[in-house]
């Protein structure tokens, strides 16, 4: 009887070990110190199933959280808790639909539910500077990341979707693919900043807005850079932001900028972003250097 019990215990332990080896690992409250933002910043990270058992370097997807919706906490845990990131990553890797990759979720929340991926007008929260000058270098130094353009992608929802646009447009040499979902664009950025800085003049506002006007950024792209980033753009048909995304899609077609555009049934919520996440993962995977 003891031998049978011992055998079953060993079998159960082996099964658990095998199951664990097929799962990635998520850390949702890791931190780094930032000189740019003058304090500690949080981030989440998904490490693929074979990360701890191999010595290989992995491509990286930077996945940016939205500012909402209501009832949710807008921070680095958004894609982990509401987006079911680990579930979709584990399944897609197991089924061979995507290459093993690292996914990083920075926290762009600086209190009172204010989210900013911009460099703010008063320079008190220059998140974009932090992202490129400190965050990406820190991630690539701390984890086994492939560091060439062909192994780095960015995606995000809502305000994070807007950032996925202008980060890739500001520094196209950094990303092989960008996937803005339900992106807050075409003036939303101005309204957001004006609500936080009510005393800003119209001239100051327009000067600040220039580097975040996605339409103008695309118009100013040199011909040789129009195909350096692969674009996947998606928005729900019942999303209040869908008209702006449709207009941008039409503009990109006129400018002959290659992109994938998807409009599917859905609202501006996590249900929609969860539904398109598997396709986003497959899109960036196909563009990563093999």
Short mmCIF file of C-alpha atoms in Angstrom, two decimals:
data_model
loop_
_atom_site.label_atom_id
_atom_site.label_comp_id
_atom_site.label_asym_id
_atom_site.label_seq_id
_atom_site.Cartn_x
_atom_site.Cartn_y
_atom_site.Cartn_z
CA UNK A 1 0.00 0.00 0.00
CA UNK A 2 2.86 2.35 0.87
CA UNK A 3 4.52 1.59 -2.47
CA UNK A 4 1.32 2.43 -4.34
CA UNK A 5 0.96 5.67 -2.40
CA UNK A 6 4.60 6.58 -3.10
CA UNK A 7 4.15 5.79 -6.80
CA UNK A 8 1.04 7.95 -7.04
CA UNK A 9 2.79 10.80 -5.21
CA UNK A 10 5.73 10.70 -7.61
CA UNK A 11 3.36 10.52 -10.59
CA UNK A 12 1.37 13.51 -9.32
CA UNK A 13 4.54 15.53 -8.70
CA UNK A 14 5.82 14.70 -12.19
CA UNK A 15 2.50 15.73 -13.72
CA UNK A 16 2.58 19.04 -11.87
CA UNK A 17 6.16 19.66 -13.01
CA UNK A 18 5.29 18.86 -16.62
CA UNK A 19 2.24 21.14 -16.45
CA UNK A 20 4.31 23.96 -14.95
CA UNK A 21 6.87 23.61 -17.74
CA UNK A 22 4.10 24.34 -20.26
CA UNK A 23 3.16 27.58 -18.53
CA UNK A 24 4.72 31.00 -18.62
CA UNK A 25 5.30 33.07 -15.50
CA UNK A 26 3.75 36.46 -14.74
CA UNK A 27 5.08 39.05 -12.31
CA UNK A 28 2.66 41.94 -11.92
CA UNK A 29 4.41 44.31 -9.49
CA UNK A 30 8.06 44.56 -10.38
CA UNK A 31 9.69 47.98 -10.00
CA UNK A 32 12.52 50.17 -11.21
CA UNK A 33 13.72 53.59 -10.16
CA UNK A 34 13.35 56.41 -12.65
CA UNK A 35 15.36 59.62 -12.70
CA UNK A 36 13.13 61.02 -15.45
CA UNK A 37 9.92 60.49 -13.45
CA UNK A 38 11.65 61.06 -10.12
CA UNK A 39 10.52 57.94 -8.35
CA UNK A 40 9.74 54.26 -8.44
CA UNK A 41 7.75 52.88 -11.37
CA UNK A 42 5.92 49.57 -11.55
CA UNK A 43 5.65 47.17 -14.44
CA UNK A 44 4.34 43.69 -15.16
CA UNK A 45 6.06 41.04 -17.23
CA UNK A 46 5.22 37.69 -18.81
CA UNK A 47 8.11 35.26 -19.27
CA UNK A 48 7.51 32.33 -21.67
CA UNK A 49 7.42 28.69 -20.47
CA UNK A 50 11.02 27.83 -21.34
CA UNK A 51 12.56 31.08 -20.06
CA UNK A 52 14.08 29.55 -16.93
CA UNK A 53 15.18 26.33 -18.62
CA UNK A 54 16.93 27.87 -21.63
CA UNK A 55 19.64 30.39 -22.37
CA UNK A 56 18.00 31.89 -25.44
CA UNK A 57 17.03 35.51 -25.93
CA UNK A 58 13.41 36.40 -26.74
CA UNK A 59 11.55 39.00 -28.79
CA UNK A 60 9.58 41.51 -26.73
CA UNK A 61 6.10 42.99 -26.99
CA UNK A 62 5.44 46.17 -25.00
CA UNK A 63 1.73 46.15 -24.17
CA UNK A 64 0.24 49.46 -22.98
CA UNK A 65 -2.83 49.64 -20.74
CA UNK A 66 -5.85 51.95 -21.25
CA UNK A 67 -7.07 54.70 -18.91
CA UNK A 68 -10.24 52.78 -18.08
CA UNK A 69 -12.99 51.71 -18.49
CA UNK A 70 -14.86 52.66 -15.31
CA UNK A 71 -14.67 50.08 -12.58
CA UNK A 72 -11.19 48.93 -13.57
CA UNK A 73 -7.78 49.94 -12.25
CA UNK A 74 -5.64 51.50 -15.00
CA UNK A 75 -2.13 50.28 -14.35
CA UNK A 76 0.44 47.62 -15.27
CA UNK A 77 -1.90 44.85 -14.05
CA UNK A 78 -4.65 45.69 -16.55
CA UNK A 79 -3.62 43.32 -19.34
CA UNK A 80 -2.77 40.66 -16.76
CA UNK A 81 -5.99 40.83 -14.72
CA UNK A 82 -8.59 42.01 -17.24
CA UNK A 83 -6.92 40.98 -20.48
CA UNK A 84 -6.13 37.37 -19.44
CA UNK A 85 -2.64 37.83 -20.86
CA UNK A 86 -1.12 34.68 -19.38
CA UNK A 87 -3.96 32.47 -20.62
CA UNK A 88 -3.70 33.72 -24.20
CA UNK A 89 0.09 33.63 -24.23
CA UNK A 90 0.35 30.10 -22.81
CA UNK A 91 -2.27 28.72 -25.21
CA UNK A 92 -0.85 30.40 -28.31
CA UNK A 93 2.69 29.22 -27.55
CA UNK A 94 1.51 25.70 -26.73
CA UNK A 95 -0.48 25.49 -29.98
CA UNK A 96 2.44 26.81 -32.01
CA UNK A 97 0.53 29.89 -33.15
CA UNK A 98 3.18 32.31 -31.89
CA UNK A 99 6.87 32.23 -31.10
CA UNK A 100 7.79 32.34 -27.40
CA UNK A 101 8.12 35.99 -26.44
CA UNK A 102 8.39 38.28 -23.44
CA UNK A 103 5.48 40.68 -22.86
CA UNK A 104 6.02 43.81 -20.75
CA UNK A 105 3.26 46.01 -19.31
CA UNK A 106 4.47 49.39 -17.97
CA UNK A 107 2.42 51.47 -15.54
CA UNK A 108 1.53 54.92 -16.94
CA UNK A 109 -0.63 55.91 -13.96
CA UNK A 110 0.62 58.87 -11.93
CA UNK A 111 -2.19 59.20 -9.43
CA UNK A 112 -5.88 60.11 -9.28
CA UNK A 113 -6.56 57.90 -12.31
CA UNK A 114 -4.52 60.22 -14.54
CA UNK A 115 -2.81 58.29 -17.30
CA UNK A 116 -0.19 59.82 -19.53
CA UNK A 117 2.03 58.25 -22.15
CA UNK A 118 2.99 61.76 -23.31
CA UNK A 119 5.64 64.20 -22.24
CA UNK A 120 3.41 66.61 -20.32
CA UNK A 121 3.37 70.37 -21.05
CA UNK A 122 4.88 71.24 -17.65
CA UNK A 123 7.50 68.46 -17.87
CA UNK A 124 6.35 67.02 -14.54
CA UNK A 125 5.54 63.61 -16.04
CA UNK A 126 7.58 62.93 -19.17
CA UNK A 127 6.53 59.34 -19.63
CA UNK A 128 7.68 59.09 -23.24
CA UNK A 129 11.22 60.10 -22.26
CA UNK A 130 11.11 57.55 -19.45
CA UNK A 131 9.88 54.82 -21.80
CA UNK A 132 12.66 55.21 -24.34
CA UNK A 133 15.54 56.49 -22.22
CA UNK A 134 15.10 54.30 -19.14
CA UNK A 135 12.41 51.64 -19.41
CA UNK A 136 13.33 49.80 -22.61
CA UNK A 137 17.08 49.83 -21.76
CA UNK A 138 16.28 48.54 -18.26
CA UNK A 139 14.11 45.68 -19.57
CA UNK A 140 16.73 44.69 -22.14
CA UNK A 141 19.47 44.73 -19.51
CA UNK A 142 17.46 42.84 -16.87
CA UNK A 143 15.90 40.11 -19.03
CA UNK A 144 17.16 37.99 -21.92
CA UNK A 145 15.72 40.10 -24.72
CA UNK A 146 16.64 40.28 -28.36
CA UNK A 147 17.47 43.92 -28.91
CA UNK A 148 17.23 44.46 -32.67
CA UNK A 149 14.29 46.31 -34.23
CA UNK A 150 13.00 43.07 -35.77
CA UNK A 151 12.41 41.62 -32.31
CA UNK A 152 10.59 44.51 -30.66
CA UNK A 153 6.88 45.37 -31.04
CA UNK A 154 4.37 47.63 -29.31
CA UNK A 155 0.60 47.45 -28.78
CA UNK A 156 -1.98 49.11 -26.57
CA UNK A 157 -5.63 49.92 -25.99
CA UNK A 158 -7.41 53.30 -25.86
CA UNK A 159 -4.82 55.82 -24.62
CA UNK A 160 -2.32 52.99 -24.83
CA UNK A 161 -3.42 52.55 -28.43
CA UNK A 162 -2.72 56.20 -29.14
CA UNK A 163 0.74 55.74 -27.63
CA UNK A 164 1.31 52.64 -29.77
CA UNK A 165 0.76 54.94 -32.75
CA UNK A 166 2.96 57.87 -31.81
CA UNK A 167 5.77 55.86 -30.16
CA UNK A 168 6.22 53.85 -33.35
CA UNK A 169 5.96 57.02 -35.45
CA UNK A 170 8.43 58.94 -33.30
CA UNK A 171 10.96 56.11 -33.34
CA UNK A 172 10.18 53.73 -36.22
CA UNK A 173 13.71 52.34 -35.98
CA UNK A 174 12.73 50.78 -32.64
CA UNK A 175 9.69 48.65 -33.59
CA UNK A 176 8.99 46.09 -36.28
CA UNK A 177 5.23 46.17 -35.58
CA UNK A 178 2.64 48.34 -33.83
CA UNK A 179 -0.91 47.33 -32.90
CA UNK A 180 -3.15 50.20 -31.72
CA UNK A 181 -6.53 48.99 -30.41
CA UNK A 182 -9.48 51.39 -29.98
CA UNK A 183 -6.90 54.15 -30.20
CA UNK A 184 -7.60 57.57 -28.68
CA UNK A 185 -6.50 59.83 -31.54
CA UNK A 186 -7.51 62.87 -33.65
CA UNK A 187 -7.94 65.49 -30.95
CA UNK A 188 -8.67 63.28 -27.97
CA UNK A 189 -5.13 63.96 -26.76
CA UNK A 190 -5.72 67.73 -26.80
CA UNK A 191 -8.97 67.43 -24.86
CA UNK A 192 -7.30 65.24 -22.26
CA UNK A 193 -4.41 67.64 -21.71
CA UNK A 194 -6.74 70.66 -21.62
CA UNK A 195 -8.82 69.02 -18.89
CA UNK A 196 -5.69 68.57 -16.79
CA UNK A 197 -4.13 71.93 -17.62
CA UNK A 198 -7.12 74.33 -17.78
CA UNK A 199 -4.85 77.41 -17.88
CA UNK A 200 -2.89 76.28 -20.92
CA UNK A 201 -3.22 78.73 -23.82
CA UNK A 202 -4.42 77.62 -27.24
CA UNK A 203 -1.00 78.39 -28.70
CA UNK A 204 0.75 76.32 -26.03
CA UNK A 205 -1.74 73.50 -26.52
CA UNK A 206 -1.25 73.39 -30.28
CA UNK A 207 2.53 73.48 -29.90
CA UNK A 208 2.36 70.58 -27.44
CA UNK A 209 -0.02 68.65 -29.73
CA UNK A 210 2.22 68.72 -32.82
CA UNK A 211 4.28 65.61 -31.96
CA UNK A 212 1.13 63.70 -30.96
CA UNK A 213 -1.02 64.42 -34.01
CA UNK A 214 -1.01 60.93 -35.50
CA UNK A 215 -2.48 62.00 -38.83
CA UNK A 216 0.19 64.67 -39.36
CA UNK A 217 2.93 62.28 -38.24
CA UNK A 218 1.88 59.82 -40.93
CA UNK A 219 1.73 62.62 -43.52
CA UNK A 220 5.27 63.67 -42.65
CA UNK A 221 6.72 60.16 -42.96
CA UNK A 222 9.50 60.04 -45.56
CA UNK A 223 8.74 57.63 -48.39
CA UNK A 224 11.51 55.26 -47.32
CA UNK A 225 9.98 54.88 -43.84
CA UNK A 226 6.39 54.14 -44.88
CA UNK A 227 6.93 50.38 -44.78
CA UNK A 228 9.41 50.04 -41.92
CA UNK A 229 6.68 49.39 -39.30
CA UNK A 230 3.91 46.83 -39.81
CA UNK A 231 0.57 48.18 -38.58
CA UNK A 232 -2.42 46.30 -37.15
CA UNK A 233 -5.28 48.66 -36.26
CA UNK A 234 -8.51 47.47 -34.63
CA UNK A 235 -11.62 49.06 -33.12
CA UNK A 236 -15.07 47.89 -32.07
CA UNK A 237 -18.01 49.01 -34.19
CA UNK A 238 -19.89 50.26 -31.12
CA UNK A 239 -16.88 52.19 -29.80
CA UNK A 240 -17.23 55.98 -29.63
CA UNK A 241 -13.69 56.17 -31.01
CA UNK A 242 -14.51 54.08 -34.09
CA UNK A 243 -15.19 57.08 -36.43
CA UNK A 244 -11.70 58.48 -35.82
CA UNK A 245 -10.11 55.09 -36.41
CA UNK A 246 -12.09 54.58 -39.62
CA UNK A 247 -11.06 58.04 -40.85
CA UNK A 248 -7.42 57.25 -40.14
CA UNK A 249 -7.75 53.95 -42.01
CA UNK A 250 -9.07 55.88 -45.03
CA UNK A 251 -6.25 58.40 -44.74
CA UNK A 252 -3.62 55.65 -44.63
CA UNK A 253 -5.08 54.07 -47.76
CA UNK A 254 -4.84 57.43 -49.55
CA UNK A 255 -1.25 57.81 -48.39
CA UNK A 256 -0.55 54.24 -49.55
CA UNK A 257 0.78 53.22 -46.15
CA UNK A 258 0.40 49.43 -45.75
CA UNK A 259 -1.63 48.38 -42.72
CA UNK A 260 -4.16 45.85 -41.49
CA UNK A 261 -7.46 47.33 -40.31
CA UNK A 262 -10.10 45.39 -38.39
CA UNK A 263 -13.51 46.56 -37.23
CA UNK A 264 -15.38 43.91 -35.31
CA UNK A 265 -18.42 43.75 -33.09
CA UNK A 266 -17.57 45.33 -29.76
CA UNK A 267 -17.40 48.32 -27.46
CA UNK A 268 -14.65 50.27 -25.73
CA UNK A 269 -14.02 47.65 -23.08
CA UNK A 270 -11.91 44.74 -21.97
CA UNK A 271 -14.25 42.21 -23.59
CA UNK A 272 -13.32 43.63 -26.98
CA UNK A 273 -9.60 43.91 -26.24
CA UNK A 274 -9.51 40.32 -24.96
CA UNK A 275 -11.23 39.15 -28.13
CA UNK A 276 -8.59 40.68 -30.42
CA UNK A 277 -5.52 39.95 -28.29
CA UNK A 278 -4.89 36.51 -29.87
CA UNK A 279 -4.79 38.08 -33.34
CA UNK A 280 -2.47 40.82 -32.10
CA UNK A 281 -0.09 38.20 -30.69
CA UNK A 282 -0.10 36.29 -33.97
CA UNK A 283 0.45 39.48 -35.96
CA UNK A 284 3.54 40.54 -34.03
CA UNK A 285 4.83 36.96 -33.97
CA UNK A 286 4.77 36.71 -37.76
CA UNK A 287 6.80 39.92 -38.01
CA UNK A 288 9.43 39.06 -35.43
CA UNK A 289 12.79 37.98 -36.86
CA UNK A 290 12.87 34.20 -36.83
#
